[in-house]
Each structure stands twice: as C-alpha cells, then as structure tokens.
Coordinates of C-alpha atoms and ligand atoms in Angstrom, one line a residue:
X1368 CA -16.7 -8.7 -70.7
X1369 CA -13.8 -10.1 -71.9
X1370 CA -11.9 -7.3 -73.5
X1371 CA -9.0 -9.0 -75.1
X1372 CA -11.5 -11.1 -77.1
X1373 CA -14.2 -8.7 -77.7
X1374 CA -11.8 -5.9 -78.9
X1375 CA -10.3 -8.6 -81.6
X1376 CA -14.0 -9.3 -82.5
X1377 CA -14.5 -5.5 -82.8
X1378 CA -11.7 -5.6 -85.2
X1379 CA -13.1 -8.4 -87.3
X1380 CA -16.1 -6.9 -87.7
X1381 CA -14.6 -4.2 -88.9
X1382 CA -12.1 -6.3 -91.5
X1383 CA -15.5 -7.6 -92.8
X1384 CA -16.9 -4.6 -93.3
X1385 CA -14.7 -2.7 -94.9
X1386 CA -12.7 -5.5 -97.4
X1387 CA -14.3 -7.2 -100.4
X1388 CA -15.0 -10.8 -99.7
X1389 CA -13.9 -13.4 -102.0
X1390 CA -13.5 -16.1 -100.7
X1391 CA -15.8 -18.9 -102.2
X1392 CA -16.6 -20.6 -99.3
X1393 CA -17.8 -17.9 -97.3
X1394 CA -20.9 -15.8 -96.9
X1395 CA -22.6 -12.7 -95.0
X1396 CA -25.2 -14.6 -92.3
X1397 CA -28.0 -12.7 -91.7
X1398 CA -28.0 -11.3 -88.0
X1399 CA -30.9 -13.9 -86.8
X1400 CA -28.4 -16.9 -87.7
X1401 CA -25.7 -15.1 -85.3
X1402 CA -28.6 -14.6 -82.6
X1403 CA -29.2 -18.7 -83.2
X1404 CA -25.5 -18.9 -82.7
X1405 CA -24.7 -17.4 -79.6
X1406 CA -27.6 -18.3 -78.1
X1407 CA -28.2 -20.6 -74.5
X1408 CA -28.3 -23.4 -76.3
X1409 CA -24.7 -23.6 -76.3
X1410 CA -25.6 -24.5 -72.9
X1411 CA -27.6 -28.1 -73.3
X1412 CA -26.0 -31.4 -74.3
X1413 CA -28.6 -33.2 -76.0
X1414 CA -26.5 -36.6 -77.2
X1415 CA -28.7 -38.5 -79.1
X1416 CA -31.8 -37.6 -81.8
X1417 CA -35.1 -35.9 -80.5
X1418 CA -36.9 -38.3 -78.5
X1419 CA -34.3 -40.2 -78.1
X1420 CA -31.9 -38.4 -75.9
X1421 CA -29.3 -39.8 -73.5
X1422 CA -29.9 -36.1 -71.1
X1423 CA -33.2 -34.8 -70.0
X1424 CA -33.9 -31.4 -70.6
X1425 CA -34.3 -31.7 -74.0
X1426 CA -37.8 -31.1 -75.0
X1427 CA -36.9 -27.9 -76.5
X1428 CA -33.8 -28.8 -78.0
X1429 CA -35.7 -31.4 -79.6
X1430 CA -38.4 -28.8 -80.8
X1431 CA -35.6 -26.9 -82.4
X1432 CA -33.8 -29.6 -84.1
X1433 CA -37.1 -31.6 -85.4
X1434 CA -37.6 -28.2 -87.4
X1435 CA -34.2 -27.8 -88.5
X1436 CA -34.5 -31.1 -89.9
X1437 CA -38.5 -30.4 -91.5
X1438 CA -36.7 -27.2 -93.0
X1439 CA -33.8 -28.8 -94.7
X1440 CA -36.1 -31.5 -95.9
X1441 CA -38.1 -29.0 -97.2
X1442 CA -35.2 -27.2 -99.0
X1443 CA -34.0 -29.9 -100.6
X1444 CA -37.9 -32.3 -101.2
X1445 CA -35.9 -34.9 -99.2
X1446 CA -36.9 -37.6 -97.3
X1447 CA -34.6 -37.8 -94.4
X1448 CA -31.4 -35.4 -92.7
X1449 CA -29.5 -35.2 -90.1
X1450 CA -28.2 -32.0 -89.0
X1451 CA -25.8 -32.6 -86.3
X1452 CA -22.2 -33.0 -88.3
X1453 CA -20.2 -30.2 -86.9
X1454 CA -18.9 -29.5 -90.3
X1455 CA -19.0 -31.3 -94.4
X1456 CA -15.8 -32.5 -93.5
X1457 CA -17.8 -34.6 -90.3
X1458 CA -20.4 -35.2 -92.2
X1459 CA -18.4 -36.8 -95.4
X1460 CA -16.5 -39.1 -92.6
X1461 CA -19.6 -39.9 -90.7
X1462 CA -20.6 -40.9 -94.1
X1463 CA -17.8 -43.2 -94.9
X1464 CA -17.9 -44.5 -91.6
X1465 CA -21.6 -45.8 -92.0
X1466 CA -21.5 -47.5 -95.5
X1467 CA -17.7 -48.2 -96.0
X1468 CA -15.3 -50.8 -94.4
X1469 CA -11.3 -49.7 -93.5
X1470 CA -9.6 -50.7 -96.9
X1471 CA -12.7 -50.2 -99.4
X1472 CA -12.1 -48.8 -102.9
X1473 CA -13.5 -45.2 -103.4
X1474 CA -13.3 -42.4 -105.9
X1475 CA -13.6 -39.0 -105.6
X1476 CA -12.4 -35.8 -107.6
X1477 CA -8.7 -35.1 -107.2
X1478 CA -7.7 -32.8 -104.8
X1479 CA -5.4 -30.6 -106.7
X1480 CA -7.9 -30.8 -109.6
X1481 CA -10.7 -28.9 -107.1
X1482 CA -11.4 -31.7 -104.9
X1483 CA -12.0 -31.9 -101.4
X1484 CA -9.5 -33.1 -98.7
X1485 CA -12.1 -35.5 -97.2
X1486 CA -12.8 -36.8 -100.4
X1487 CA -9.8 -39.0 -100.3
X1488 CA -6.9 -37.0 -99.9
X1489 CA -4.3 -38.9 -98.7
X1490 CA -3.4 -36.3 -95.9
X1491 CA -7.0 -36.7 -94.6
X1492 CA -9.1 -39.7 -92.5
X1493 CA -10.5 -40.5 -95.7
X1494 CA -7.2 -41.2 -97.6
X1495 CA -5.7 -43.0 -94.4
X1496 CA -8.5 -45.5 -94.0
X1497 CA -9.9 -46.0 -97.4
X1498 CA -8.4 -47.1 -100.7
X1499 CA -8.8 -43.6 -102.3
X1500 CA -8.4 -43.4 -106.3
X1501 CA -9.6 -40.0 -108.1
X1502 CA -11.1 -39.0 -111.5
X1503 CA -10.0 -35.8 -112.4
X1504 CA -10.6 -32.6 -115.3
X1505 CA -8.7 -32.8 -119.0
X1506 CA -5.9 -30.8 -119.2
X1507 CA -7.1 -29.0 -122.9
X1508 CA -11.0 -28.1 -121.4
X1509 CA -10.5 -28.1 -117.8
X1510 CA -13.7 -30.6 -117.7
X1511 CA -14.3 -33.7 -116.0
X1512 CA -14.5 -36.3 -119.1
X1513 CA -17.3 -39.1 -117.8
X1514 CA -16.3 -41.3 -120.3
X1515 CA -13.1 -41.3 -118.1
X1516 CA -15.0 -41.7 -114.9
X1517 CA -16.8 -44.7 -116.4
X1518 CA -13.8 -46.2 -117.5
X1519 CA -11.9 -45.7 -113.7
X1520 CA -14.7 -46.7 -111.9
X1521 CA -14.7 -50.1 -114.3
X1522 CA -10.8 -50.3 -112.9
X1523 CA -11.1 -49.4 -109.1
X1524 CA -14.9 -50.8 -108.6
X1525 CA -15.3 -48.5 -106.2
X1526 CA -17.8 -49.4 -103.0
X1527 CA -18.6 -45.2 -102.7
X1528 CA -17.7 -42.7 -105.6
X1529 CA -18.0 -38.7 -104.8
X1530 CA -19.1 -36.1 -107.1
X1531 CA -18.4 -32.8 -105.7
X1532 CA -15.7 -30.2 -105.2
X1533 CA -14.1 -27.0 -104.2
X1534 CA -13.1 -25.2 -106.8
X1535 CA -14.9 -26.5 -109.5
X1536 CA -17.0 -23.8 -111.5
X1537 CA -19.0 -26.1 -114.2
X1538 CA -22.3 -27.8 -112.7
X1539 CA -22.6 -31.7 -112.1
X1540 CA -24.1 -34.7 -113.7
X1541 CA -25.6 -36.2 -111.3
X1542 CA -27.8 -38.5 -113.2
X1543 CA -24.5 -40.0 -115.6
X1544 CA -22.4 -40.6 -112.0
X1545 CA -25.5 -42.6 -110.8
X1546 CA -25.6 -44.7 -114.3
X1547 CA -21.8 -45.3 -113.4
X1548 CA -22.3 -46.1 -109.8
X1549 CA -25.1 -48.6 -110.5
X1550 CA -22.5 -50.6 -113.4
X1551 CA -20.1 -50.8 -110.6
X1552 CA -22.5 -52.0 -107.7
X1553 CA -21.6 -48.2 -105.9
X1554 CA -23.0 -46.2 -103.5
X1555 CA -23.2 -42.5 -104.9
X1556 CA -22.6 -39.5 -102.9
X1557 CA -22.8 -36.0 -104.1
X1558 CA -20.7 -33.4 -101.2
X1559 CA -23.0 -30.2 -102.6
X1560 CA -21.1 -28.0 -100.1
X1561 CA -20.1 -25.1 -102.6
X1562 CA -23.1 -25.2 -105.1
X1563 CA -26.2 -25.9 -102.2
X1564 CA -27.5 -22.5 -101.8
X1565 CA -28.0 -22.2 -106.1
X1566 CA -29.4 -26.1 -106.6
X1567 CA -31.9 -24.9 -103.6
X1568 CA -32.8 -22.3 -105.4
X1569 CA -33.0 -24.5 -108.3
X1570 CA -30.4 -23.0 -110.1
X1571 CA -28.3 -25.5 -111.0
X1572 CA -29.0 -29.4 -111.6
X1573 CA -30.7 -31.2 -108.9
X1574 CA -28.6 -34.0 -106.9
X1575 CA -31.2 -35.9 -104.8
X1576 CA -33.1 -37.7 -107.4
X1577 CA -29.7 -39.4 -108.3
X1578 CA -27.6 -39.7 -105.6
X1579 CA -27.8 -42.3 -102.6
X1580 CA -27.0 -39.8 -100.3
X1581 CA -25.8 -36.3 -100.0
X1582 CA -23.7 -33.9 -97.5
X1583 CA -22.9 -30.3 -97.2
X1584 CA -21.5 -27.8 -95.3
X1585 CA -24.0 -24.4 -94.5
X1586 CA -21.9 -22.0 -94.5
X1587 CA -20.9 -21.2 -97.9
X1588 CA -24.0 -20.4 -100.5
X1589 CA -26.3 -21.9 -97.8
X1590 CA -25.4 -18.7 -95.9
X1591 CA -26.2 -20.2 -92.5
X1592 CA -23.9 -20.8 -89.3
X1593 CA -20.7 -23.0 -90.3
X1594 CA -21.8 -26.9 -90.4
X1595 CA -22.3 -29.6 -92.0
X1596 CA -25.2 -32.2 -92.6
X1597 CA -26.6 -35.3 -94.5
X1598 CA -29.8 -35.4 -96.9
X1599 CA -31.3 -38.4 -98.4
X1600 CA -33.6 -38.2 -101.1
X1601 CA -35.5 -41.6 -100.6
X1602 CA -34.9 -43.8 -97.3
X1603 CA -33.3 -47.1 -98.6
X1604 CA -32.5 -50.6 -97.1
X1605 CA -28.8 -50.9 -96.8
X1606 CA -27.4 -52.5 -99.9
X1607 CA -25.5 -55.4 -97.5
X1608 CA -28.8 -57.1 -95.9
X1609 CA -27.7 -55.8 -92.1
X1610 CA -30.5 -57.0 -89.8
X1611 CA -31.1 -55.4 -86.4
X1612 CA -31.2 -58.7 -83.3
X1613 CA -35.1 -58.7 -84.4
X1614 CA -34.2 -59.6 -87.6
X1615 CA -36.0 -56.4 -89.2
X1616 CA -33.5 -54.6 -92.1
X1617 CA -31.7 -51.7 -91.1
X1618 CA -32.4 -48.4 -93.5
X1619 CA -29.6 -46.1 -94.2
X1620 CA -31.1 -43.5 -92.2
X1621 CA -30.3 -45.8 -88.9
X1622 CA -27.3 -46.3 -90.2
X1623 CA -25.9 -42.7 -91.2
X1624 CA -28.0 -41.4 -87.8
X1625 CA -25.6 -44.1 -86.0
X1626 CA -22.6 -43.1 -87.7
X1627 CA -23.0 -39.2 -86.9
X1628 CA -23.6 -40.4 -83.6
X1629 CA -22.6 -42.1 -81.9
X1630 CA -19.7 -43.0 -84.4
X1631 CA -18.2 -39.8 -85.1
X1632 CA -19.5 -37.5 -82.7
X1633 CA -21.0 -36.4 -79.2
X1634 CA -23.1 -33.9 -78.4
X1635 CA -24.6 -32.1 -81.3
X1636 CA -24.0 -28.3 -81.4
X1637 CA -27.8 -27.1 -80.5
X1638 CA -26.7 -23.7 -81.0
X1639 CA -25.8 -24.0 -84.2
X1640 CA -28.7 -26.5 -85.1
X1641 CA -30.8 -23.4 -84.4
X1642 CA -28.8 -21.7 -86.5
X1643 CA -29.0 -24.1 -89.2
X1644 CA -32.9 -23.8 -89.1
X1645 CA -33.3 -19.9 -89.1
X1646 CA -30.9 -20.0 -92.2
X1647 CA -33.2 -22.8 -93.9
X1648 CA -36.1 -21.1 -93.4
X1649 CA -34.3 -17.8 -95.0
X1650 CA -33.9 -20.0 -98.0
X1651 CA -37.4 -21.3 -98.2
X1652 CA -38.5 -17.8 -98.1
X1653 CA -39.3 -16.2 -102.2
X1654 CA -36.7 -13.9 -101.8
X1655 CA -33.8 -17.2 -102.2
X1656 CA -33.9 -17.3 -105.8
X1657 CA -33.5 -13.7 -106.3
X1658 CA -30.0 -13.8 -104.3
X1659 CA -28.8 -17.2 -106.2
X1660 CA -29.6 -15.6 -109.7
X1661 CA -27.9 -12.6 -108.6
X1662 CA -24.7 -14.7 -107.3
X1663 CA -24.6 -16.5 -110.3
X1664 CA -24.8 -13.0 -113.1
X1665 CA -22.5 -11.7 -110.9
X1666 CA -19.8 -14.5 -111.2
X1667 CA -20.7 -14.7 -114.8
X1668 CA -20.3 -11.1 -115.1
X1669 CA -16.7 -11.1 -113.6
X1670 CA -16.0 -14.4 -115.3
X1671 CA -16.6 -12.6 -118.4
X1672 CA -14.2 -9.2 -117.3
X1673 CA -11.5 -11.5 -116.4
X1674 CA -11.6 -13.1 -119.6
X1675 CA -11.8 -10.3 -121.6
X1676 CA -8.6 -9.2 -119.7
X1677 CA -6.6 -12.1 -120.8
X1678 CA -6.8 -14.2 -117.8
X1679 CA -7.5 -17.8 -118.0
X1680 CA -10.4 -19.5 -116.2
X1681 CA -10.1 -22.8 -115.7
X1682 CA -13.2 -24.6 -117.6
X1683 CA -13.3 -21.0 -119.2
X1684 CA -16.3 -20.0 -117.2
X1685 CA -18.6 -20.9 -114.6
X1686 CA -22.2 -22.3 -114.0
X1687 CA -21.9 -21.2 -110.5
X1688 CA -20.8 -19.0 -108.0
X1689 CA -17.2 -19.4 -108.3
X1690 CA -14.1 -19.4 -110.4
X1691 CA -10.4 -20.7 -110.6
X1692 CA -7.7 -18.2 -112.2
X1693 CA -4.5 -19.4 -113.7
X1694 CA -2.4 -16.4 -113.1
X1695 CA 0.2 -18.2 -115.4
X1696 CA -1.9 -17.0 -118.6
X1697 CA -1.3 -13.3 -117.9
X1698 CA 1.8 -13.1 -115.5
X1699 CA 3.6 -16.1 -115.4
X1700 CA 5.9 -15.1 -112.9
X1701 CA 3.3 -14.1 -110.7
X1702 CA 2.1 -17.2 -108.4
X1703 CA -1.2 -17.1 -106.1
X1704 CA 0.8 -16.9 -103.0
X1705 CA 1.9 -13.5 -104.2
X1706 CA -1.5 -12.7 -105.6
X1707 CA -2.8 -13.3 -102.6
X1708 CA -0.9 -11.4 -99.9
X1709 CA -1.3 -8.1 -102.6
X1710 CA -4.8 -8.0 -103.1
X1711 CA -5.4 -8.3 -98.8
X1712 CA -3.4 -5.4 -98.6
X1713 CA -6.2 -3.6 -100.7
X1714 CA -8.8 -5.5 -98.6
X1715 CA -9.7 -7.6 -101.3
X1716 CA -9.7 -11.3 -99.4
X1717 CA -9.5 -14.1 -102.1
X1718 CA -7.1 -17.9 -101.5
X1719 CA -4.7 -19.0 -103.3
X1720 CA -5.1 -22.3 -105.3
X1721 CA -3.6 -24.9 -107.3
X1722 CA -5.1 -25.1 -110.4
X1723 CA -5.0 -28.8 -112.1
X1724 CA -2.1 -29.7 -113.5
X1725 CA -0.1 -27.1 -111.5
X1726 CA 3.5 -26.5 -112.0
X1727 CA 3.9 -25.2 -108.4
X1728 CA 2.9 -26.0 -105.1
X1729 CA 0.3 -26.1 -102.6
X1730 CA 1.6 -23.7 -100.6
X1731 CA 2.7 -21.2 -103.4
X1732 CA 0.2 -22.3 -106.2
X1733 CA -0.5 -20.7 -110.0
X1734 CA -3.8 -20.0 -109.0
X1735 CA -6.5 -17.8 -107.2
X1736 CA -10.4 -19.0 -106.4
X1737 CA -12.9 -16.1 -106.4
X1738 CA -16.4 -16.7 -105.5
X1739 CA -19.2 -14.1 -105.3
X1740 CA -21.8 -15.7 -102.9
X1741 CA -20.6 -13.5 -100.3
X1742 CA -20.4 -10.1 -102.2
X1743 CA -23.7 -10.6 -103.0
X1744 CA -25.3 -10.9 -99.8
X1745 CA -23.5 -7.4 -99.2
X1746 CA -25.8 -6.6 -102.1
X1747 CA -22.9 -6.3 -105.1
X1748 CA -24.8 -6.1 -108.9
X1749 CA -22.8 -6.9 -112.2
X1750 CA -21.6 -3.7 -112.2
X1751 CA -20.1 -3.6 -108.8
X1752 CA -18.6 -6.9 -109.8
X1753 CA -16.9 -5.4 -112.8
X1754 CA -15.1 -2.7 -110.8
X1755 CA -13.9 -5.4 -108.4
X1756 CA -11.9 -7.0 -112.0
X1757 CA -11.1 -3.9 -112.6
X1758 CA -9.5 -3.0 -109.0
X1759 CA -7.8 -7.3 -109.1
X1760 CA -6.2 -6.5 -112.5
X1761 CA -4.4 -2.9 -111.6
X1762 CA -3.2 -4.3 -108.8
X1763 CA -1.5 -7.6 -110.1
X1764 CA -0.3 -5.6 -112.8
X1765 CA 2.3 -4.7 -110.2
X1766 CA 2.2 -6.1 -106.7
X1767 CA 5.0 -4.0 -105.8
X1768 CA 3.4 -0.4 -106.2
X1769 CA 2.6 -0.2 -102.2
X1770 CA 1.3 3.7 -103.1
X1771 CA -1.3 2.6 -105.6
X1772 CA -2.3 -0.4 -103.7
X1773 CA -3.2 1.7 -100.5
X1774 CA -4.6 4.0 -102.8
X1775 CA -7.3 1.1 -104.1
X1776 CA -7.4 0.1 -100.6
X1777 CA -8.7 3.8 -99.5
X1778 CA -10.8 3.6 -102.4
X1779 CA -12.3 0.4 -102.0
X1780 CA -13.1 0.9 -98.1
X1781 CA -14.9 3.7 -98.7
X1782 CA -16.8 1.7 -101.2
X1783 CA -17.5 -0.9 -99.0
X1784 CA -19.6 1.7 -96.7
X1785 CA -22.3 1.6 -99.4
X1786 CA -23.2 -2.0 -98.6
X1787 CA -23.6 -2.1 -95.1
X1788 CA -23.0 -5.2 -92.5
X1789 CA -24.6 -5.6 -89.3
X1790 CA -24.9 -1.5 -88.8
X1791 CA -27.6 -2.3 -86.1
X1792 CA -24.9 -4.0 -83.5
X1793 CA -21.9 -2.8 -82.0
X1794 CA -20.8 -6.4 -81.4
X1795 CA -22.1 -9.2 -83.1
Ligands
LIG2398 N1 -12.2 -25.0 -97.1 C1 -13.4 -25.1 -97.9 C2 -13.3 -24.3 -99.2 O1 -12.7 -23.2 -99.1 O2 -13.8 -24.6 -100.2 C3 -13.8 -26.4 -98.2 O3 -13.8 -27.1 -97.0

C-alpha cells in the first residue's frame, strides 16, 4: 500500500463527503462504476474494436465492450457508438479529425458565451487546426437567436457546426440547427456532454433524430466513470463519396471508428469501458427518470430562490440541471474568483465563470456555474436545495466574515452526514 497516495485518497473521500457539490460537471458514481474502474482490466491493451484486435487476449475485453456499446445504443435508440474516446474533449477531436480537413470552416457556441474549449476555441486543437467562427447568446435574453445562427452559418458556410455547451441552462433545438446545416451543405453535431443523463431520461429534447452525429462525456449527468464517446443515430455514407481500394463506400461509422483509432488514440481504457457499461445499464434501469426529474426540480427550485434573492441568472432560468450567476446583479464588486474561494471555505464546491459578455476575465470572471446533478445523487429534494441558496447568499453577503463562514461550514458538514457516500468502503 502506498501510503502517501492512499492517505490523500482518504482525504478526498472525505472532502466529498462532507462539502456540497456544485460543480456542474460532476456527479456521485455509484460504487459498481468505481469497482469497473479499478478493476484488472486496467491491465489489457486491446488496440483496435472487438474482433478486430491488434493483441490476443481479448475475448473478454471484447465481451465487455460489445455490451458497453449495446447499452449506450440502447440509451440513446441509436444505431452505432463508439466508446473508446478517453474523454468529450477526445471524442469532439476524433470527430473533427474524421469528417473535417486542416483549414475547414466550423461553428460552434462561443466559449465565453458557455461554449466548449474543443468547440473551437482558439487555445484548443480545434481552434489551431480549423477555421473556427461562433454563434453566440443576445446580450438583453441571454438566448441563442437561430435567426442569427442561420444568418452566420449563410456567412462562414461551415463544413461542421456544433450545438452544445457548458454552461448553458436553456435546452437545444436540435431540429432548427439541422434545417440550418442542411441550407449550408453541413455536417451537424450536437456535444450532449452536460444535458445527456436528462435527454436519456427523456427529459429534455431528443438530439439523435437531428443530428449527424453526437459526443459526450460520462461523467457529468451520465454519472458513470469520466469519458467520453460517439453516438450515431442512423449509419450514413460519408457525404464526400470516399471509396475503400474495393471500391465499396465507406459509412461514417468506419470513418469515426478510424478516427478514434487509430487517428487519435491507442489503447482504449478497458477499465473504464466497463465502467461506462455498468453506468449505462444504471440508466436503462426505471429508476433513471426519477433521479433526472429530481435534478431538474431541484435546479429549478434553486433557480427560482436565487432569483427571488435578486441575483441574475443568465437566460433567467434553466431547462436543465445547471445555472450561470452574474454576481454583478447583486454585488458588483464581488467577482466569481472571490465567490469562489469563500463558499469552499464552507465546503460548498462551485467554479467560477465568465458569463457572456463579461467585463472581467477568465481567470477572475463575474460569474459562478452551479449544477445540481451531483447533489442529487447524494439524495438533495427542493427543500435541501433551498437551504443551500440560503447558505450561498449569507455567505457572499460578506466573504470576509471568516467566524460565520466556519460557522456554515460546521453547519453544513454536519448536514452532509444525512446523505451518505460510499459508507460501505474505507477506501474507494
Ligand atoms: N470542464 C467541463 C465542465 O466543467 O463543463 C467541460 O469539459
């Protein structure tokens, strides 16, 4: 045993248990997904797809990823996915990689509007190799106008436009991109990373009927081990009449198979695939929807208290399981950086963001995104939810009472030992 390492582990179980999580991209795993995780099949190399495998020894690798793969299908009704990408981030590039050329147009939502870095940012792969133009929200609603996406999309003629974000609480339409994708000759690609845990519990309005193709990560609503993959609806023939040496047409799911591997990646994580398919077949179990209406009432719920306590919410609400705060509304000399480092020392984990049109930086921001997929896997109802607003505003109403923030943060551990988290291990 490695003591240095497991002692720190010790301790971050114990941060976990005791703090209020946040964070909108994170989540509670149930303990079967850690099993998965740090299982002997972090042992095998398995390069390649089941069947197909460039190592023996894979039979049950391949066993264990076929289902992964049947699962997420299953999730999703899709027709094909690939569950290697090591993350959305790999999974968006793998993507680009496979359907675009070095140079090609693409939009995707702005960055500092709630985008995604691999979306186009131009500090990312994506912005470095692609022509990367954005669509964004309006400044008065905090919505995205499609009329406006139309009328970029008719500018750039973008080969790939991306819906999707990361802090973006309204829901998507999916079926008005594809209509604007089609005018331009575009591929479509939704990146369902935050919301896919709520659309597969058909919460929230369905991407794969509209979309060419679509990634995520799994480790946010999905609540499985941190990863990414690719889903297709429907199988197509590549749009650019690519013909294997046999002259047969290649389908997109050679090509996105090829680009995950080999053309972004080597040996798929088989540990984590395993992982993947205990947490899909978690969500294919009755009991899904219950948690994604209960992640959605309860970001509704403190949507509603923040509100109500003069805060302004970007969009001014949310269809999903997060929110974005301008602090500027209620304390404009307070910035998120500042937000931030108070409410951890209560134990109450949230980021810092830019909200659009931001006055300050990246790294200092006027914002703060809170999501509630993870408090609700600790088992949090509205009325939990509401405390938790209650506990955010006294303590930004002065960030520099130390007494009464250790007093919230006594407060809010003891709390915390009402929703218990792994209680069974001592290490997991
Ligand atoms: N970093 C993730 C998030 O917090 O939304 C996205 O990759």
């Amino acid at each position: 045993m490695d003591k240095i390492i497991f002692d720190l582990i010790e301790k971050e179980l114990s941060r976990q248990r005791h703090g209020i999580e946040l964070i909108a991209s994170e989540n509670f795993t149930s303990q079967a997904v850690i099993d998965a995780t740090g299982s002997c099949l972090t042992n095998k190399y398995a390069e390649g797809y089941p069947g197909k495998r460039y190592y023996g020894g894979c039979e049950i690798v391949d066993q264990i990823e076929n289902i992964a793969i049947q699962r997420l299908c299953e999730v999703f009704g899709a027709e094909y996915a690939n569950v290697q990408p090591h993350s959305g981030a790999q999974a968006n590039a793998a993507v680009f990689l496979g359907v675009l050329k070095p140079g090609d147009p693409i939009l995707g939502f702005d960055l500092s509007h709630g985008g995604h870095l691999s979306h186009g940012s131009a500090v990312n792969y994506s912005g470095l190799v692609y022509n990367a133009n954005f669509y964004g929200v309006e400044p008065d609603t905090g919505l995205i106008d499609m009329d406006k996406v139309e009328a970029k999309a008719l500018e750039v003629k973008p080969k790939l436009i991306i819906c999707g974000a990361s802090a973006y609480s309204r829901d998507w339409d999916y079926g008005r991109f594809r209509a604007i994708a089609d005018k331009v000759g575009a591929l479509l690609l939704a990146d369902i990373a935050h919301p896919a845990g709520l659309i597969a519990a058909k919460l929230l309005n369905d991407p794969i009927p509209h979309c060419h193709i679509v990634t995520s990560t799994t480790h946010k609503t999905l609540r499985g081990p941190r990863g990414g993959v690719i889903i297709m609806g429907k199988d197509f023939e590549n749009p650019w009449g690519k013909k294997t040496n046999k002259g047969a047409t290649i389908m997109m799911s050679a090509i996105l198979n090829s680009a995950v591997f080999p053309g972004m990646q080597g040996g798929p994580l088989e540990h984590v695939i395993a992982a993947k398919a205990v947490a899909f077949g978690e969500i294919l179990s009755p009991s899904w929807k219950v948690y994604g209406q209960q992640v959605q009432a309860n970001a509704q719920a403190m949507a509603g208290s923040f509100i109500s306590k003069g805060y302004h919410i970007i969009s001014g609400g949310t269809d999903n399981h997060l929110m974005l705060i301008d602090l500027r509304s209620k304390y404009p000399d307070l910035n998120g950086r500042q937000a931030e480092d108070a409410l951890i020392n209560a134990d109450i984990t949230i980021n810092k963001n830019m909200v659009p049109f931001d006055s300050r930086s990246a790294f200092v921001t006027s914002g703060i995104r809170v999501g509630t997929a993870a408090i609700t896997t600790r088992g949090f109802k509205e009325e939990d939810c509401l405390r938790v607003v209650d506990w955010i505003d006294t303590i930004l109403g002065d960030i520099n009472d130390e007494a009464r923030i250790a007093n919230i943060r006594d407060e809010i551990n003891e709390y915390m030992t009402a929703f218990p988290l792994y209680e069974d291990k001592v290490t997991v």
